[in-house]
Amino acid sequence: MAPKLSSPLFTWLILLTLSLIFLYSKILFLYPSSPTKPHPPIPCNLFNGHWVSDPNRIPIYDETCPFHRNAWNCLRNQRDNMGRINSWKWVPEKCELPRIDPLGFLGLMRNKRIGFVGDSLNENFLASFLCVLRVGDLGAKKWKRKGAWRGAFFPKFNVTVAYHRAVLLSKYEWQPKESTVPNRDGLEGIYRVDVDIPANDWADIIGFYDVLVFNTGHWWGYDKFPKEKPLVFYKAGRPIVPPLQMLDGLKVVLDNTVSYIQKEFPKSTLKFWRLQSPRHFYGGEWNQNGSCLFNEPLEELQLDLWFDPSNNGVNKEARQLNRLIEEALRGTDIQLLDLTHLSEFRADAHPAIWLGKKDAVAIWGQDCMHWCLPGVPDTWVDILSQLIRYNFETGR
């Protein structure tokens, strides 16, 4: 027969066991197994609201982020008023917009990929996103595959975020004028645009990304493609007859691109289309001494004067192009990322003359199109991250 434990020893073991159970329960209370709070559905339209000054608000990242692009790194370029620029908080009409939690978002996106396709304003968006997410994984590495122009891999979470440069979305190429063709109207050649063929830079990404953000717009102007070097639109390998003007060509490209996305990309891919990022050139175009040396955001009553196409202002194209994009997306599963209105206020937040390179302004003029980083695109990131979370958590 096994010897019985002595009474004092038995009592001591019971007390020790009870103490350990008590301590363990306290630890569970202080450090629950699931530290993240549930995220309720988005209760309002995040795109309508106003900017509120918050002097305690500071950026999530700084000028040392390795994913900056020099001309947009306004802290390093010592742009005036950066503290004030980043003190503004976007407040939707009927709810709060929380700032992205980089660690929590990377956890949500574990083993997933996010892709941006479009022009340099989507690259501006991407640079902000990468710098924000790097706060949650300092081991992030530059990534450039599958035709990507640039991107990053976040090894702790196996997350990839990348940008594919495709300024017109459709394939286009320069075709110089043949020497035997008479010189009419100074024509130097044409840019052939195949409206039914995606640009090579994103032709190989079907099924690769879990989330995609498309845009186009800033290259659809005669400053990029003057009459000496016009866009000529082709379909099924043949020129479209009669020839299309610029905006008619854009409409055909949008219709074909949207149809291609709907047909070829998996339904499970979460798709967004970012509407236009407004420019803030005052007094002329970028190549006509246009300027944006503003210290404060615009007032609500000023917006139509700046951006309503009926006023024929320098910056009218954003709303003009948005109408064509919204029409092309109607009835599809591609969600509108309508960042135009909130960005219209922010005439104060462009790189302007602080471009980080000697003589840049003399050569290119002020940059009143792209955005300072940190800056307005960080709010775009807050909104996009909320919409991604909402879609994933509700199974949409």
Short mmCIF file of C-alpha atoms in Angstrom, two decimals:
data_model
loop_
_atom_site.label_atom_id
_atom_site.label_comp_id
_atom_site.label_asym_id
_atom_site.label_seq_id
_atom_site.Cartn_x
_atom_site.Cartn_y
_atom_site.Cartn_z
CA MET A 1 0.00 0.00 0.00
CA ALA A 2 1.28 3.45 -0.94
CA PRO A 3 2.23 5.62 2.03
CA LYS A 4 -0.21 8.39 2.89
CA LEU A 5 0.89 12.00 2.63
CA SER A 6 1.34 13.74 5.94
CA SER A 7 -1.45 16.20 6.75
CA PRO A 8 0.72 19.42 6.70
CA LEU A 9 2.24 18.47 3.33
CA PHE A 10 -1.16 17.66 1.86
CA THR A 11 -2.55 21.01 3.05
CA TRP A 12 0.46 22.87 1.58
CA LEU A 13 0.00 21.20 -1.84
CA ILE A 14 -3.68 22.17 -1.92
CA LEU A 15 -2.86 25.81 -1.09
CA LEU A 16 -0.11 25.90 -3.73
CA THR A 17 -2.49 24.49 -6.38
CA LEU A 18 -5.19 27.04 -5.53
CA SER A 19 -2.64 29.86 -5.66
CA LEU A 20 -1.43 28.79 -9.10
CA ILE A 21 -5.01 28.57 -10.40
CA PHE A 22 -5.69 32.09 -9.06
CA LEU A 23 -2.52 33.54 -10.64
CA TYR A 24 -3.27 31.87 -13.98
CA SER A 25 -6.79 33.28 -14.02
CA LYS A 26 -5.39 36.77 -13.37
CA ILE A 27 -2.94 36.38 -16.25
CA LEU A 28 -5.76 35.32 -18.58
CA PHE A 29 -7.72 38.36 -17.50
CA LEU A 30 -4.81 40.74 -18.12
CA TYR A 31 -3.66 39.11 -21.36
CA PRO A 32 -6.64 37.55 -23.15
CA SER A 33 -5.92 35.10 -25.95
CA SER A 34 -7.46 37.42 -28.56
CA PRO A 35 -6.16 40.98 -27.97
CA THR A 36 -7.89 42.52 -30.98
CA LYS A 37 -11.33 44.00 -30.50
CA PRO A 38 -14.15 43.07 -32.86
CA HIS A 39 -14.68 45.53 -35.71
CA PRO A 40 -18.33 46.39 -36.30
CA PRO A 41 -19.58 47.01 -39.85
CA ILE A 42 -18.81 50.42 -41.32
CA PRO A 43 -21.82 52.52 -40.30
CA CYS A 44 -21.48 55.41 -42.73
CA ASN A 45 -20.13 56.81 -45.97
CA LEU A 46 -16.44 57.40 -45.29
CA PHE A 47 -16.05 59.67 -48.31
CA ASN A 48 -18.31 62.53 -47.16
CA GLY A 49 -17.15 64.67 -44.28
CA HIS A 50 -14.81 67.49 -43.35
CA TRP A 51 -11.25 68.11 -42.14
CA VAL A 52 -10.69 68.98 -38.49
CA SER A 53 -7.45 70.35 -37.08
CA ASP A 54 -5.95 68.15 -34.35
CA PRO A 55 -2.68 69.64 -33.00
CA ASN A 56 -1.83 66.33 -31.28
CA ARG A 57 -1.98 64.31 -34.49
CA ILE A 58 1.39 63.15 -35.82
CA PRO A 59 2.33 60.88 -38.75
CA ILE A 60 2.79 57.15 -38.28
CA TYR A 61 6.11 57.14 -40.19
CA ASP A 62 8.88 59.61 -40.99
CA GLU A 63 11.40 60.52 -43.69
CA THR A 64 13.54 57.41 -43.03
CA CYS A 65 11.01 54.99 -44.55
CA PRO A 66 12.88 53.10 -47.32
CA PHE A 67 9.81 53.08 -49.57
CA HIS A 68 9.67 56.85 -50.05
CA ARG A 69 10.04 58.40 -53.48
CA ASN A 70 12.39 61.35 -53.16
CA ALA A 71 10.15 64.01 -54.73
CA TRP A 72 7.29 63.16 -52.34
CA ASN A 73 9.40 62.87 -49.17
CA CYS A 74 8.45 66.33 -47.95
CA LEU A 75 10.00 65.88 -44.50
CA ARG A 76 13.42 65.13 -45.97
CA ASN A 77 12.97 67.92 -48.51
CA GLN A 78 12.17 70.30 -45.62
CA ARG A 79 8.86 71.45 -46.99
CA ASP A 80 7.39 74.32 -45.00
CA ASN A 81 4.40 73.71 -42.75
CA MET A 82 4.59 69.89 -42.59
CA GLY A 83 3.42 69.85 -38.97
CA ARG A 84 0.32 71.80 -39.93
CA ILE A 85 -0.28 69.68 -43.06
CA ASN A 86 -0.32 66.49 -40.98
CA SER A 87 -2.43 67.91 -38.15
CA TRP A 88 -5.63 67.68 -40.20
CA LYS A 89 -7.94 64.73 -39.54
CA TRP A 90 -10.68 63.59 -41.91
CA VAL A 91 -13.99 63.16 -40.05
CA PRO A 92 -16.85 61.45 -41.95
CA GLU A 93 -20.28 62.95 -41.43
CA LYS A 94 -21.78 60.28 -39.19
CA CYS A 95 -18.89 58.34 -37.68
CA GLU A 96 -15.20 58.31 -36.77
CA LEU A 97 -12.53 57.07 -39.15
CA PRO A 98 -9.97 55.16 -37.07
CA ARG A 99 -6.34 55.24 -38.09
CA ILE A 100 -5.02 52.02 -39.50
CA ASP A 101 -3.40 49.65 -37.01
CA PRO A 102 -0.47 48.38 -39.14
CA LEU A 103 0.11 45.27 -37.02
CA GLY A 104 -3.57 44.35 -36.89
CA PHE A 105 -4.05 44.96 -40.61
CA LEU A 106 -1.06 42.81 -41.55
CA GLY A 107 -2.52 40.10 -39.32
CA LEU A 108 -5.83 40.35 -41.18
CA MET A 109 -3.99 40.12 -44.51
CA ARG A 110 -1.72 37.23 -43.54
CA ASN A 111 -0.75 35.16 -46.61
CA LYS A 112 -2.48 37.64 -48.92
CA ARG A 113 -1.47 40.12 -51.62
CA ILE A 114 -2.62 43.65 -52.50
CA GLY A 115 -1.98 45.16 -55.92
CA PHE A 116 -2.24 48.71 -57.28
CA VAL A 117 -2.56 49.22 -61.04
CA GLY A 118 -2.51 52.61 -62.75
CA ASP A 119 -0.59 55.88 -62.91
CA SER A 120 1.78 57.66 -60.52
CA LEU A 121 -1.03 58.73 -58.21
CA ASN A 122 -1.58 55.06 -57.41
CA GLU A 123 2.19 54.84 -56.86
CA ASN A 124 1.84 57.81 -54.47
CA PHE A 125 -0.90 55.81 -52.71
CA LEU A 126 1.28 52.71 -52.60
CA ALA A 127 4.28 54.55 -51.11
CA SER A 128 2.10 55.76 -48.25
CA PHE A 129 0.68 52.26 -47.73
CA LEU A 130 4.13 50.64 -47.64
CA CYS A 131 5.51 53.18 -45.16
CA VAL A 132 2.46 52.75 -42.91
CA LEU A 133 2.58 48.94 -42.99
CA ARG A 134 6.32 48.85 -42.36
CA VAL A 135 5.59 50.11 -38.84
CA GLY A 136 4.05 46.66 -38.24
CA ASP A 137 6.97 44.75 -39.78
CA LEU A 138 10.34 46.50 -39.83
CA GLY A 139 11.74 43.54 -41.76
CA ALA A 140 9.81 44.55 -44.88
CA LYS A 141 11.82 44.08 -48.07
CA LYS A 142 11.53 45.62 -51.52
CA TRP A 143 9.66 43.39 -53.96
CA LYS A 144 9.43 43.59 -57.75
CA ARG A 145 7.95 40.63 -59.60
CA LYS A 146 5.03 39.74 -61.89
CA GLY A 147 5.60 42.94 -63.86
CA ALA A 148 5.44 45.16 -60.76
CA TRP A 149 7.10 48.58 -60.94
CA ARG A 150 7.78 48.48 -57.18
CA GLY A 151 6.44 46.91 -53.99
CA ALA A 152 7.25 45.30 -50.64
CA PHE A 153 7.13 41.91 -48.97
CA PHE A 154 6.32 41.73 -45.24
CA PRO A 155 7.92 38.46 -44.08
CA LYS A 156 6.35 38.25 -40.61
CA PHE A 157 2.92 37.92 -42.20
CA ASN A 158 3.72 36.69 -45.73
CA VAL A 159 2.00 39.78 -47.17
CA THR A 160 2.89 41.38 -50.51
CA VAL A 161 1.83 44.89 -51.60
CA ALA A 162 2.90 46.11 -55.06
CA TYR A 163 2.28 48.64 -57.82
CA HIS A 164 2.01 47.96 -61.56
CA ARG A 165 2.57 51.05 -63.69
CA ALA A 166 -0.02 51.20 -66.48
CA VAL A 167 -0.88 54.84 -67.07
CA LEU A 168 -3.56 54.19 -69.73
CA LEU A 169 -4.35 50.65 -68.49
CA SER A 170 -4.48 49.51 -72.14
CA LYS A 171 -1.36 48.60 -74.10
CA TYR A 172 0.14 51.53 -75.97
CA GLU A 173 3.32 52.07 -77.96
CA TRP A 174 5.07 54.81 -79.91
CA GLN A 175 5.08 54.50 -83.68
CA PRO A 176 7.25 57.16 -85.37
CA LYS A 177 6.14 58.63 -88.65
CA GLU A 178 7.61 56.91 -91.66
CA SER A 179 10.08 59.09 -93.52
CA THR A 180 8.08 58.70 -96.75
CA VAL A 181 4.92 60.22 -95.23
CA PRO A 182 4.47 63.96 -95.96
CA ASN A 183 4.92 66.26 -92.95
CA ARG A 184 1.38 67.42 -92.19
CA ASP A 185 0.56 69.60 -89.17
CA GLY A 186 3.95 68.79 -87.64
CA LEU A 187 2.97 65.14 -86.99
CA GLU A 188 5.95 63.23 -85.58
CA GLY A 189 4.21 59.88 -85.14
CA ILE A 190 1.41 58.31 -83.11
CA TYR A 191 0.86 56.44 -79.88
CA ARG A 192 -1.07 53.34 -80.81
CA VAL A 193 -3.52 52.30 -78.09
CA ASP A 194 -4.98 48.79 -78.29
CA VAL A 195 -8.15 49.28 -76.26
CA ASP A 196 -8.84 45.54 -75.94
CA ILE A 197 -5.35 44.53 -74.74
CA PRO A 198 -4.18 45.24 -71.16
CA ALA A 199 -0.76 46.82 -70.73
CA ASN A 200 2.03 44.28 -70.33
CA ASP A 201 2.77 45.51 -66.81
CA TRP A 202 -0.42 43.98 -65.42
CA ALA A 203 -1.26 41.33 -68.02
CA ASP A 204 0.19 38.55 -65.85
CA ILE A 205 -1.55 39.16 -62.52
CA ILE A 206 -4.86 37.30 -62.97
CA GLY A 207 -5.51 35.34 -59.78
CA PHE A 208 -2.33 36.59 -58.10
CA TYR A 209 -3.73 39.36 -55.88
CA ASP A 210 -6.47 39.08 -53.27
CA VAL A 211 -7.15 42.84 -53.43
CA LEU A 212 -6.71 45.15 -56.43
CA VAL A 213 -6.93 48.95 -56.69
CA PHE A 214 -7.17 50.35 -60.23
CA ASN A 215 -6.97 53.90 -61.54
CA THR A 216 -6.29 55.90 -64.66
CA GLY A 217 -6.79 59.54 -65.58
CA HIS A 218 -3.80 61.83 -65.26
CA TRP A 219 -2.32 60.89 -68.62
CA TRP A 220 -5.55 61.53 -70.51
CA GLY A 221 -4.72 65.07 -71.55
CA TYR A 222 -3.24 66.95 -74.49
CA ASP A 223 -0.27 68.02 -72.39
CA LYS A 224 0.85 64.37 -72.42
CA PHE A 225 -0.22 63.61 -75.97
CA PRO A 226 -0.20 66.80 -78.10
CA LYS A 227 -1.42 66.92 -81.69
CA GLU A 228 2.12 66.20 -82.92
CA LYS A 229 2.07 62.89 -81.00
CA PRO A 230 -1.61 61.90 -80.70
CA LEU A 231 -3.26 58.80 -79.36
CA VAL A 232 -4.74 56.60 -82.09
CA PHE A 233 -7.10 53.89 -80.90
CA TYR A 234 -7.14 50.33 -82.24
CA LYS A 235 -9.46 47.39 -81.60
CA ALA A 236 -8.97 43.83 -82.80
CA GLY A 237 -5.75 45.01 -84.43
CA ARG A 238 -7.39 47.64 -86.62
CA PRO A 239 -7.79 51.43 -86.22
CA ILE A 240 -11.16 52.48 -84.85
CA VAL A 241 -13.06 54.42 -87.53
CA PRO A 242 -13.87 57.23 -87.33
CA PRO A 243 -10.88 58.18 -85.14
CA LEU A 244 -11.71 58.89 -81.50
CA GLN A 245 -10.94 62.08 -79.62
CA MET A 246 -9.21 61.84 -76.23
CA LEU A 247 -12.22 61.45 -73.90
CA ASP A 248 -14.09 59.19 -76.32
CA GLY A 249 -10.99 57.02 -76.41
CA LEU A 250 -10.88 56.94 -72.62
CA LYS A 251 -14.49 55.80 -72.52
CA VAL A 252 -13.75 52.90 -74.88
CA VAL A 253 -10.64 51.95 -72.87
CA LEU A 254 -12.64 52.01 -69.63
CA ASP A 255 -15.42 49.85 -71.08
CA ASN A 256 -12.96 47.30 -72.44
CA THR A 257 -10.81 47.24 -69.29
CA VAL A 258 -13.78 46.82 -66.98
CA SER A 259 -15.16 44.04 -69.20
CA TYR A 260 -11.76 42.31 -69.14
CA ILE A 261 -11.54 42.53 -65.33
CA GLN A 262 -15.07 41.19 -64.90
CA LYS A 263 -14.46 38.30 -67.27
CA GLU A 264 -10.92 37.25 -66.40
CA PHE A 265 -10.40 37.95 -62.69
CA PRO A 266 -11.80 35.65 -59.99
CA LYS A 267 -14.99 36.75 -58.26
CA SER A 268 -13.14 36.21 -54.97
CA THR A 269 -10.71 39.05 -55.79
CA LEU A 270 -11.74 42.21 -53.95
CA LYS A 271 -11.62 44.99 -56.54
CA PHE A 272 -11.60 48.76 -56.07
CA TRP A 273 -11.35 51.61 -58.55
CA ARG A 274 -9.91 54.81 -57.12
CA LEU A 275 -11.54 57.90 -58.53
CA GLN A 276 -9.46 60.92 -59.51
CA SER A 277 -6.99 62.62 -57.23
CA PRO A 278 -7.57 66.36 -57.81
CA ARG A 279 -4.80 68.75 -58.80
CA HIS A 280 -4.44 72.22 -57.28
CA PHE A 281 -2.69 74.37 -59.88
CA TYR A 282 -3.44 78.05 -59.31
CA GLY A 283 -2.78 80.62 -62.02
CA GLY A 284 -1.97 78.19 -64.82
CA GLU A 285 -1.07 74.62 -65.77
CA TRP A 286 2.04 72.83 -64.49
CA ASN A 287 3.99 74.13 -67.49
CA GLN A 288 2.47 77.63 -67.27
CA ASN A 289 3.78 78.66 -63.82
CA GLY A 290 0.86 77.05 -61.98
CA SER A 291 1.40 77.21 -58.22
CA CYS A 292 0.08 75.65 -54.99
CA LEU A 293 1.83 77.55 -52.18
CA PHE A 294 -1.14 77.37 -49.80
CA ASN A 295 -0.97 77.18 -46.01
CA GLU A 296 -4.50 75.95 -45.29
CA PRO A 297 -7.06 73.61 -46.88
CA LEU A 298 -9.71 75.11 -49.13
CA GLU A 299 -13.14 75.95 -47.75
CA GLU A 300 -16.19 73.96 -48.83
CA LEU A 301 -17.59 76.96 -50.71
CA GLN A 302 -14.43 77.18 -52.83
CA LEU A 303 -14.54 73.65 -54.19
CA ASP A 304 -16.98 74.14 -57.08
CA LEU A 305 -15.11 77.23 -58.21
CA TRP A 306 -11.94 75.14 -58.44
CA PHE A 307 -13.30 71.85 -59.75
CA ASP A 308 -16.73 72.15 -61.37
CA PRO A 309 -16.21 71.52 -65.11
CA SER A 310 -18.77 74.22 -65.96
CA ASN A 311 -16.31 76.81 -64.66
CA ASN A 312 -13.67 75.59 -67.13
CA GLY A 313 -10.90 75.92 -64.54
CA VAL A 314 -7.39 74.48 -64.74
CA ASN A 315 -8.29 71.55 -62.45
CA LYS A 316 -11.70 70.63 -63.91
CA GLU A 317 -10.68 67.22 -65.28
CA ALA A 318 -11.07 65.25 -62.02
CA ARG A 319 -14.84 65.50 -61.83
CA GLN A 320 -15.09 65.25 -65.62
CA LEU A 321 -13.23 61.93 -65.73
CA ASN A 322 -15.02 60.61 -62.65
CA ARG A 323 -18.33 60.70 -64.51
CA LEU A 324 -16.93 58.46 -67.25
CA ILE A 325 -15.43 56.05 -64.70
CA GLU A 326 -18.62 55.80 -62.65
CA GLU A 327 -20.61 55.08 -65.79
CA ALA A 328 -18.21 52.33 -66.86
CA LEU A 329 -18.33 50.65 -63.42
CA ARG A 330 -22.12 50.67 -63.06
CA GLY A 331 -23.46 47.16 -62.52
CA THR A 332 -20.08 45.56 -61.79
CA ASP A 333 -18.55 44.14 -58.60
CA ILE A 334 -15.76 46.76 -58.70
CA GLN A 335 -16.19 49.11 -55.73
CA LEU A 336 -15.69 52.86 -56.06
CA LEU A 337 -12.96 54.31 -53.89
CA ASP A 338 -14.18 57.88 -54.05
CA LEU A 339 -11.29 59.84 -52.58
CA THR A 340 -11.85 62.88 -54.81
CA HIS A 341 -14.02 65.04 -52.55
CA LEU A 342 -11.91 64.75 -49.40
CA SER A 343 -8.77 65.46 -51.43
CA GLU A 344 -10.25 68.52 -53.15
CA PHE A 345 -9.91 70.49 -49.91
CA ARG A 346 -6.17 69.88 -49.57
CA ALA A 347 -4.53 72.51 -51.77
CA ASP A 348 -2.00 72.90 -48.94
CA ALA A 349 -0.58 69.36 -49.07
CA HIS A 350 1.35 69.00 -52.35
CA PRO A 351 5.17 68.99 -52.69
CA ALA A 352 4.93 72.29 -54.64
CA ILE A 353 8.52 73.67 -54.87
CA TRP A 354 10.08 71.22 -52.36
CA LEU A 355 11.01 68.46 -54.81
CA GLY A 356 14.35 67.34 -53.40
CA LYS A 357 16.37 68.00 -56.53
CA LYS A 358 18.15 71.12 -57.72
CA ASP A 359 16.50 72.86 -60.68
CA ALA A 360 13.47 70.49 -60.55
CA VAL A 361 11.00 73.37 -60.45
CA ALA A 362 12.75 75.16 -63.31
CA ILE A 363 12.47 72.01 -65.43
CA TRP A 364 9.12 70.53 -64.37
CA GLY A 365 7.31 73.34 -62.59
CA GLN A 366 5.69 73.01 -59.18
CA ASP A 367 4.20 69.64 -58.28
CA CYS A 368 0.58 70.39 -57.42
CA MET A 369 -0.62 66.95 -58.49
CA HIS A 370 1.17 64.39 -56.31
CA TRP A 371 0.99 64.53 -52.52
CA CYS A 372 3.49 65.03 -49.76
CA LEU A 373 4.30 61.97 -47.68
CA PRO A 374 3.41 61.74 -44.92
CA GLY A 375 0.19 63.47 -45.86
CA VAL A 376 -3.21 63.08 -47.52
CA PRO A 377 -2.60 59.55 -48.93
CA ASP A 378 -2.26 58.32 -45.34
CA THR A 379 -5.97 59.12 -44.96
CA TRP A 380 -6.61 57.21 -48.18
CA VAL A 381 -4.85 54.26 -46.51
CA ASP A 382 -7.07 54.57 -43.43
CA ILE A 383 -10.18 54.42 -45.61
CA LEU A 384 -8.98 51.59 -47.85
CA SER A 385 -7.94 49.49 -44.86
CA GLN A 386 -11.38 49.92 -43.29
CA LEU A 387 -13.12 48.89 -46.51
CA ILE A 388 -10.86 45.86 -46.94
CA ARG A 389 -11.48 44.80 -43.34
CA TYR A 390 -15.22 45.29 -43.70
CA ASN A 391 -15.36 43.22 -46.90
CA PHE A 392 -13.25 40.40 -45.49
CA GLU A 393 -15.00 40.22 -42.13
CA THR A 394 -18.49 40.27 -43.64
CA GLY A 395 -17.59 37.79 -46.34
CA ARG A 396 -18.51 40.12 -49.19
#
